[in-house]
C-alpha cells in the first residue's frame, strides 16, 4: 500500500520556511559572534517574533524527518533548503520533535541554539540534548529526543539493542 503524503497549506508552509531561515541565521550568529554582538540580538528577536506567530493558536510541534520537517504529519508544499538544513541540525542532536510554546523568547532560543551548535558527541557525552535542555532551558520549548536503543528494542527485541 502506498504511503499517503499530505502537504501543509501555503501559509503554514511559508511560515515554516521563514522559521527555518530565522533559526539558521540565529544559529550562525550564536555560534560565530560573542554574546553581546548586535547580530545575535537581531536574529534572536526575529526568531522570537516568528515563534509568537506560530504559537498564536497553541503549541506548534515540528516533527523532524530526514531532510524535512513535518507539522501534523504534513510537509511543506515545496522543498526548501532552509527546512532541510534545520532538519539536519536537529537530527544530528537526535531531536525527534520540537514543540514551540507561547513565551519562547530570545533567552530560550539562545540557550537552545548554543546547545545545538555543540558537537553532537559532546552533547551525548553530557547526557543528550533533552537532558541538557531540561536543566538549562524552560517550558517554552519542549524537546523529544530519539532513543535509538529503544527504537531497536521495539523493532527487534531486547537482544538486538
mmCIF file of N, CA, C and O in Angstrom, residues 34-87:
data_model
loop_
_atom_site.group_PDB
_atom_site.id
_atom_site.type_symbol
_atom_site.label_atom_id
_atom_site.label_comp_id
_atom_site.label_asym_id
_atom_site.label_seq_id
_atom_site.Cartn_x
_atom_site.Cartn_y
_atom_site.Cartn_z
ATOM 1 N N UNK A 34 30.500 36.923 19.602
ATOM 2 C CA UNK A 34 30.449 36.998 21.076
ATOM 3 C C UNK A 34 29.029 37.329 21.528
ATOM 4 O O UNK A 34 28.240 37.918 20.777
ATOM 5 N N UNK A 35 28.669 36.957 22.770
ATOM 6 C CA UNK A 35 27.283 37.090 23.243
ATOM 7 C C UNK A 35 26.644 38.470 23.085
ATOM 8 O O UNK A 35 25.438 38.567 22.882
ATOM 9 N N UNK A 36 27.409 39.538 23.156
ATOM 10 C CA UNK A 36 26.826 40.881 23.091
ATOM 11 C C UNK A 36 26.724 41.427 21.667
ATOM 12 O O UNK A 36 26.257 42.548 21.470
ATOM 13 N N UNK A 37 27.129 40.665 20.678
ATOM 14 C CA UNK A 37 27.120 41.155 19.292
ATOM 15 C C UNK A 37 25.693 41.478 18.852
ATOM 16 O O UNK A 37 24.760 40.722 19.125
ATOM 17 N N UNK A 38 25.499 42.621 18.165
ATOM 18 C CA UNK A 38 24.140 43.016 17.756
ATOM 19 C C UNK A 38 23.455 42.026 16.804
ATOM 20 O O UNK A 38 22.234 41.931 16.792
ATOM 21 N N UNK A 39 24.227 41.277 16.028
ATOM 22 C CA UNK A 39 23.613 40.306 15.113
ATOM 23 C C UNK A 39 22.854 39.238 15.886
ATOM 24 O O UNK A 39 21.815 38.754 15.428
ATOM 25 N N UNK A 40 23.351 38.881 17.057
ATOM 26 C CA UNK A 40 22.670 37.866 17.867
ATOM 27 C C UNK A 40 21.323 38.391 18.341
ATOM 28 O O UNK A 40 20.303 37.712 18.210
ATOM 29 N N UNK A 41 21.314 39.590 18.870
ATOM 30 C CA UNK A 41 20.054 40.174 19.338
ATOM 31 C C UNK A 41 19.031 40.291 18.226
ATOM 32 O O UNK A 41 17.848 39.978 18.425
ATOM 33 N N UNK A 42 19.474 40.704 17.047
ATOM 34 C CA UNK A 42 18.552 40.877 15.925
ATOM 35 C C UNK A 42 17.977 39.532 15.469
ATOM 36 O O UNK A 42 16.764 39.411 15.259
ATOM 37 N N UNK A 43 18.833 38.529 15.334
ATOM 38 C CA UNK A 43 18.344 37.237 14.850
ATOM 39 C C UNK A 43 17.478 36.530 15.887
ATOM 40 O O UNK A 43 16.481 35.898 15.534
ATOM 41 N N UNK A 44 17.835 36.662 17.157
ATOM 42 C CA UNK A 44 17.013 36.050 18.202
ATOM 43 C C UNK A 44 15.672 36.766 18.334
ATOM 44 O O UNK A 44 14.647 36.130 18.599
ATOM 45 N N UNK A 45 15.671 38.077 18.128
ATOM 46 C CA UNK A 45 14.420 38.834 18.144
ATOM 47 C C UNK A 45 13.489 38.389 17.028
ATOM 48 O O UNK A 45 12.285 38.187 17.245
ATOM 49 N N UNK A 46 14.039 38.184 15.847
ATOM 50 C CA UNK A 46 13.234 37.717 14.715
ATOM 51 C C UNK A 46 12.678 36.319 14.985
ATOM 52 O O UNK A 46 11.509 36.030 14.717
ATOM 53 N N UNK A 47 13.517 35.462 15.534
ATOM 54 C CA UNK A 47 13.086 34.100 15.858
ATOM 55 C C UNK A 47 11.973 34.121 16.901
ATOM 56 O O UNK A 47 10.989 33.383 16.786
ATOM 57 N N UNK A 48 12.080 34.980 17.883
ATOM 58 C CA UNK A 48 11.033 35.109 18.908
ATOM 59 C C UNK A 48 9.725 35.598 18.305
ATOM 60 O O UNK A 48 8.646 35.110 18.662
ATOM 61 N N UNK A 49 9.798 36.552 17.378
ATOM 62 C CA UNK A 49 8.594 37.064 16.704
ATOM 63 C C UNK A 49 7.903 35.958 15.908
ATOM 64 O O UNK A 49 6.674 35.803 15.977
ATOM 65 N N UNK A 50 8.693 35.209 15.161
ATOM 66 C CA UNK A 50 8.112 34.122 14.367
ATOM 67 C C UNK A 50 7.505 33.042 15.259
ATOM 68 O O UNK A 50 6.453 32.481 14.938
ATOM 69 N N UNK A 51 8.154 32.760 16.383
ATOM 70 C CA UNK A 51 7.618 31.777 17.321
ATOM 71 C C UNK A 51 6.265 32.246 17.858
ATOM 72 O O UNK A 51 5.326 31.456 17.972
ATOM 73 N N UNK A 52 6.158 33.525 18.174
ATOM 74 C CA UNK A 52 4.885 34.064 18.669
ATOM 75 C C UNK A 52 3.785 33.892 17.623
ATOM 76 O O UNK A 52 2.643 33.537 17.957
ATOM 77 N N UNK A 53 4.118 34.103 16.371
ATOM 78 C CA UNK A 53 3.135 33.921 15.299
ATOM 79 C C UNK A 53 2.721 32.456 15.188
ATOM 80 O O UNK A 53 1.533 32.137 15.081
ATOM 81 N N UNK A 54 3.719 31.561 15.210
ATOM 82 C CA UNK A 54 3.424 30.132 15.064
ATOM 83 C C UNK A 54 2.616 29.581 16.233
ATOM 84 O O UNK A 54 1.841 28.636 16.063
ATOM 85 N N UNK A 55 2.801 30.139 17.424
ATOM 86 C CA UNK A 55 2.130 29.609 18.611
ATOM 87 C C UNK A 55 0.868 30.390 18.985
ATOM 88 O O UNK A 55 0.281 30.127 20.034
ATOM 89 N N UNK A 56 0.447 31.299 18.136
ATOM 90 C CA UNK A 56 -0.740 32.105 18.448
ATOM 91 C C UNK A 56 -1.972 31.233 18.688
ATOM 92 O O UNK A 56 -2.820 31.571 19.508
ATOM 93 N N UNK A 57 -2.056 30.098 18.000
ATOM 94 C CA UNK A 57 -3.201 29.210 18.178
ATOM 95 C C UNK A 57 -2.938 28.058 19.127
ATOM 96 O O UNK A 57 -3.745 27.148 19.232
ATOM 97 N N UNK A 58 -1.794 28.075 19.793
ATOM 98 C CA UNK A 58 -1.429 26.995 20.711
ATOM 99 C C UNK A 58 -0.063 26.435 20.362
ATOM 100 O O UNK A 58 0.617 26.950 19.479
ATOM 101 N N UNK A 59 0.339 25.386 21.049
ATOM 102 C CA UNK A 59 1.656 24.792 20.778
ATOM 103 C C UNK A 59 1.812 24.400 19.304
ATOM 104 O O UNK A 59 0.840 24.011 18.651
ATOM 105 N N UNK A 60 3.020 24.519 18.810
ATOM 106 C CA UNK A 60 3.338 24.231 17.412
ATOM 107 C C UNK A 60 4.478 23.220 17.408
ATOM 108 O O UNK A 60 5.586 23.534 17.834
ATOM 109 N N UNK A 61 4.202 22.002 16.951
ATOM 110 C CA UNK A 61 5.198 20.936 17.016
ATOM 111 C C UNK A 61 5.825 20.685 15.655
ATOM 112 O O UNK A 61 5.124 20.477 14.661
ATOM 113 N N UNK A 62 7.156 20.701 15.655
ATOM 114 C CA UNK A 62 7.944 20.381 14.475
ATOM 115 C C UNK A 62 8.373 18.921 14.605
ATOM 116 O O UNK A 62 9.024 18.545 15.578
ATOM 117 N N UNK A 63 7.984 18.098 13.646
ATOM 118 C CA UNK A 63 8.353 16.685 13.629
ATOM 119 C C UNK A 63 9.557 16.559 12.701
ATOM 120 O O UNK A 63 9.458 16.803 11.502
ATOM 121 N N UNK A 64 10.702 16.193 13.257
ATOM 122 C CA UNK A 64 11.946 16.172 12.499
ATOM 123 C C UNK A 64 12.039 14.869 11.710
ATOM 124 O O UNK A 64 11.960 13.784 12.281
ATOM 125 N N UNK A 65 12.204 14.998 10.409
ATOM 126 C CA UNK A 65 12.334 13.864 9.493
ATOM 127 C C UNK A 65 13.615 14.050 8.685
ATOM 128 O O UNK A 65 14.161 15.144 8.630
ATOM 129 N N UNK A 66 14.075 13.001 8.016
ATOM 130 C CA UNK A 66 15.255 13.175 7.155
ATOM 131 C C UNK A 66 14.976 14.223 6.068
ATOM 132 O O UNK A 66 14.002 14.091 5.315
ATOM 133 N N UNK A 67 15.758 15.264 6.050
ATOM 134 C CA UNK A 67 15.693 16.338 5.051
ATOM 135 C C UNK A 67 14.373 17.103 5.037
ATOM 136 O O UNK A 67 14.064 17.783 4.065
ATOM 137 N N UNK A 68 13.586 16.980 6.095
ATOM 138 C CA UNK A 68 12.289 17.667 6.120
ATOM 139 C C UNK A 68 11.834 17.871 7.556
ATOM 140 O O UNK A 68 12.330 17.229 8.480
ATOM 141 N N UNK A 69 10.891 18.753 7.704
ATOM 142 C CA UNK A 69 10.210 18.956 8.978
ATOM 143 C C UNK A 69 8.723 18.912 8.671
ATOM 144 O O UNK A 69 8.259 19.589 7.745
ATOM 145 N N UNK A 70 8.014 18.101 9.422
ATOM 146 C CA UNK A 70 6.577 17.987 9.228
ATOM 147 C C UNK A 70 5.850 18.667 10.383
ATOM 148 O O UNK A 70 6.372 18.764 11.488
ATOM 149 N N UNK A 71 4.639 19.097 10.097
ATOM 150 C CA UNK A 71 3.734 19.650 11.101
ATOM 151 C C UNK A 71 2.430 18.882 10.931
ATOM 152 O O UNK A 71 1.870 18.858 9.822
ATOM 153 N N UNK A 72 1.989 18.214 11.986
ATOM 154 C CA UNK A 72 0.784 17.366 11.909
ATOM 155 C C UNK A 72 0.875 16.366 10.757
ATOM 156 O O UNK A 72 -0.064 16.214 9.971
ATOM 157 N N UNK A 73 2.045 15.730 10.639
ATOM 158 C CA UNK A 73 2.315 14.725 9.601
ATOM 159 C C UNK A 73 2.251 15.258 8.178
ATOM 160 O O UNK A 73 2.104 14.497 7.232
ATOM 161 N N UNK A 74 2.373 16.554 8.011
ATOM 162 C CA UNK A 74 2.344 17.149 6.673
ATOM 163 C C UNK A 74 3.638 17.921 6.427
ATOM 164 O O UNK A 74 4.172 18.563 7.325
ATOM 165 N N UNK A 75 4.116 17.838 5.199
ATOM 166 C CA UNK A 75 5.351 18.518 4.809
ATOM 167 C C UNK A 75 5.027 19.811 4.068
ATOM 168 O O UNK A 75 3.895 20.004 3.593
ATOM 169 N N UNK A 76 6.026 20.661 3.946
ATOM 170 C CA UNK A 76 5.871 21.883 3.154
ATOM 171 C C UNK A 76 5.525 21.496 1.718
ATOM 172 O O UNK A 76 5.959 20.449 1.218
ATOM 173 N N UNK A 77 4.751 22.321 1.073
ATOM 174 C CA UNK A 77 4.297 22.028 -0.285
ATOM 175 C C UNK A 77 5.467 21.915 -1.259
ATOM 176 O O UNK A 77 5.441 21.093 -2.172
ATOM 177 N N UNK A 78 6.502 22.717 -1.084
ATOM 178 C CA UNK A 78 7.682 22.692 -1.952
ATOM 179 C C UNK A 78 8.919 22.449 -1.096
ATOM 180 O O UNK A 78 9.005 22.952 0.028
ATOM 181 N N UNK A 79 9.899 21.700 -1.619
ATOM 182 C CA UNK A 79 11.144 21.528 -0.869
ATOM 183 C C UNK A 79 11.796 22.885 -0.599
ATOM 184 O O UNK A 79 11.735 23.793 -1.418
ATOM 185 N N UNK A 80 12.400 23.016 0.561
ATOM 186 C CA UNK A 80 13.052 24.268 0.941
ATOM 187 C C UNK A 80 14.383 23.929 1.609
ATOM 188 O O UNK A 80 14.405 23.144 2.563
ATOM 189 N N UNK A 81 15.449 24.508 1.131
ATOM 190 C CA UNK A 81 16.777 24.170 1.660
ATOM 191 C C UNK A 81 16.918 24.554 3.133
ATOM 192 O O UNK A 81 17.592 23.846 3.891
ATOM 193 N N UNK A 82 16.303 25.628 3.563
ATOM 194 C CA UNK A 82 16.408 26.036 4.975
ATOM 195 C C UNK A 82 15.723 25.010 5.882
ATOM 196 O O UNK A 82 16.231 24.693 6.960
ATOM 197 N N UNK A 83 14.593 24.474 5.447
ATOM 198 C CA UNK A 83 13.898 23.445 6.229
ATOM 199 C C UNK A 83 14.756 22.189 6.297
ATOM 200 O O UNK A 83 14.917 21.587 7.361
ATOM 201 N N UNK A 84 15.337 21.791 5.171
ATOM 202 C CA UNK A 84 16.205 20.609 5.151
ATOM 203 C C UNK A 84 17.423 20.804 6.050
ATOM 204 O O UNK A 84 17.829 19.888 6.771
ATOM 205 N N UNK A 85 18.008 21.998 6.035
ATOM 206 C CA UNK A 85 19.176 22.274 6.874
ATOM 207 C C UNK A 85 18.818 22.278 8.357
ATOM 208 O O UNK A 85 19.566 21.751 9.179
ATOM 209 N N UNK A 86 17.680 22.846 8.711
ATOM 210 C CA UNK A 86 17.250 22.821 10.107
ATOM 211 C C UNK A 86 16.988 21.382 10.544
ATOM 212 O O UNK A 86 17.368 20.986 11.652
ATOM 213 N N UNK A 87 16.370 20.597 9.673
ATOM 214 C CA UNK A 87 16.157 19.184 9.966
ATOM 215 C C UNK A 87 17.476 18.499 10.271
ATOM 216 O O UNK A 87 17.583 17.744 11.243
#
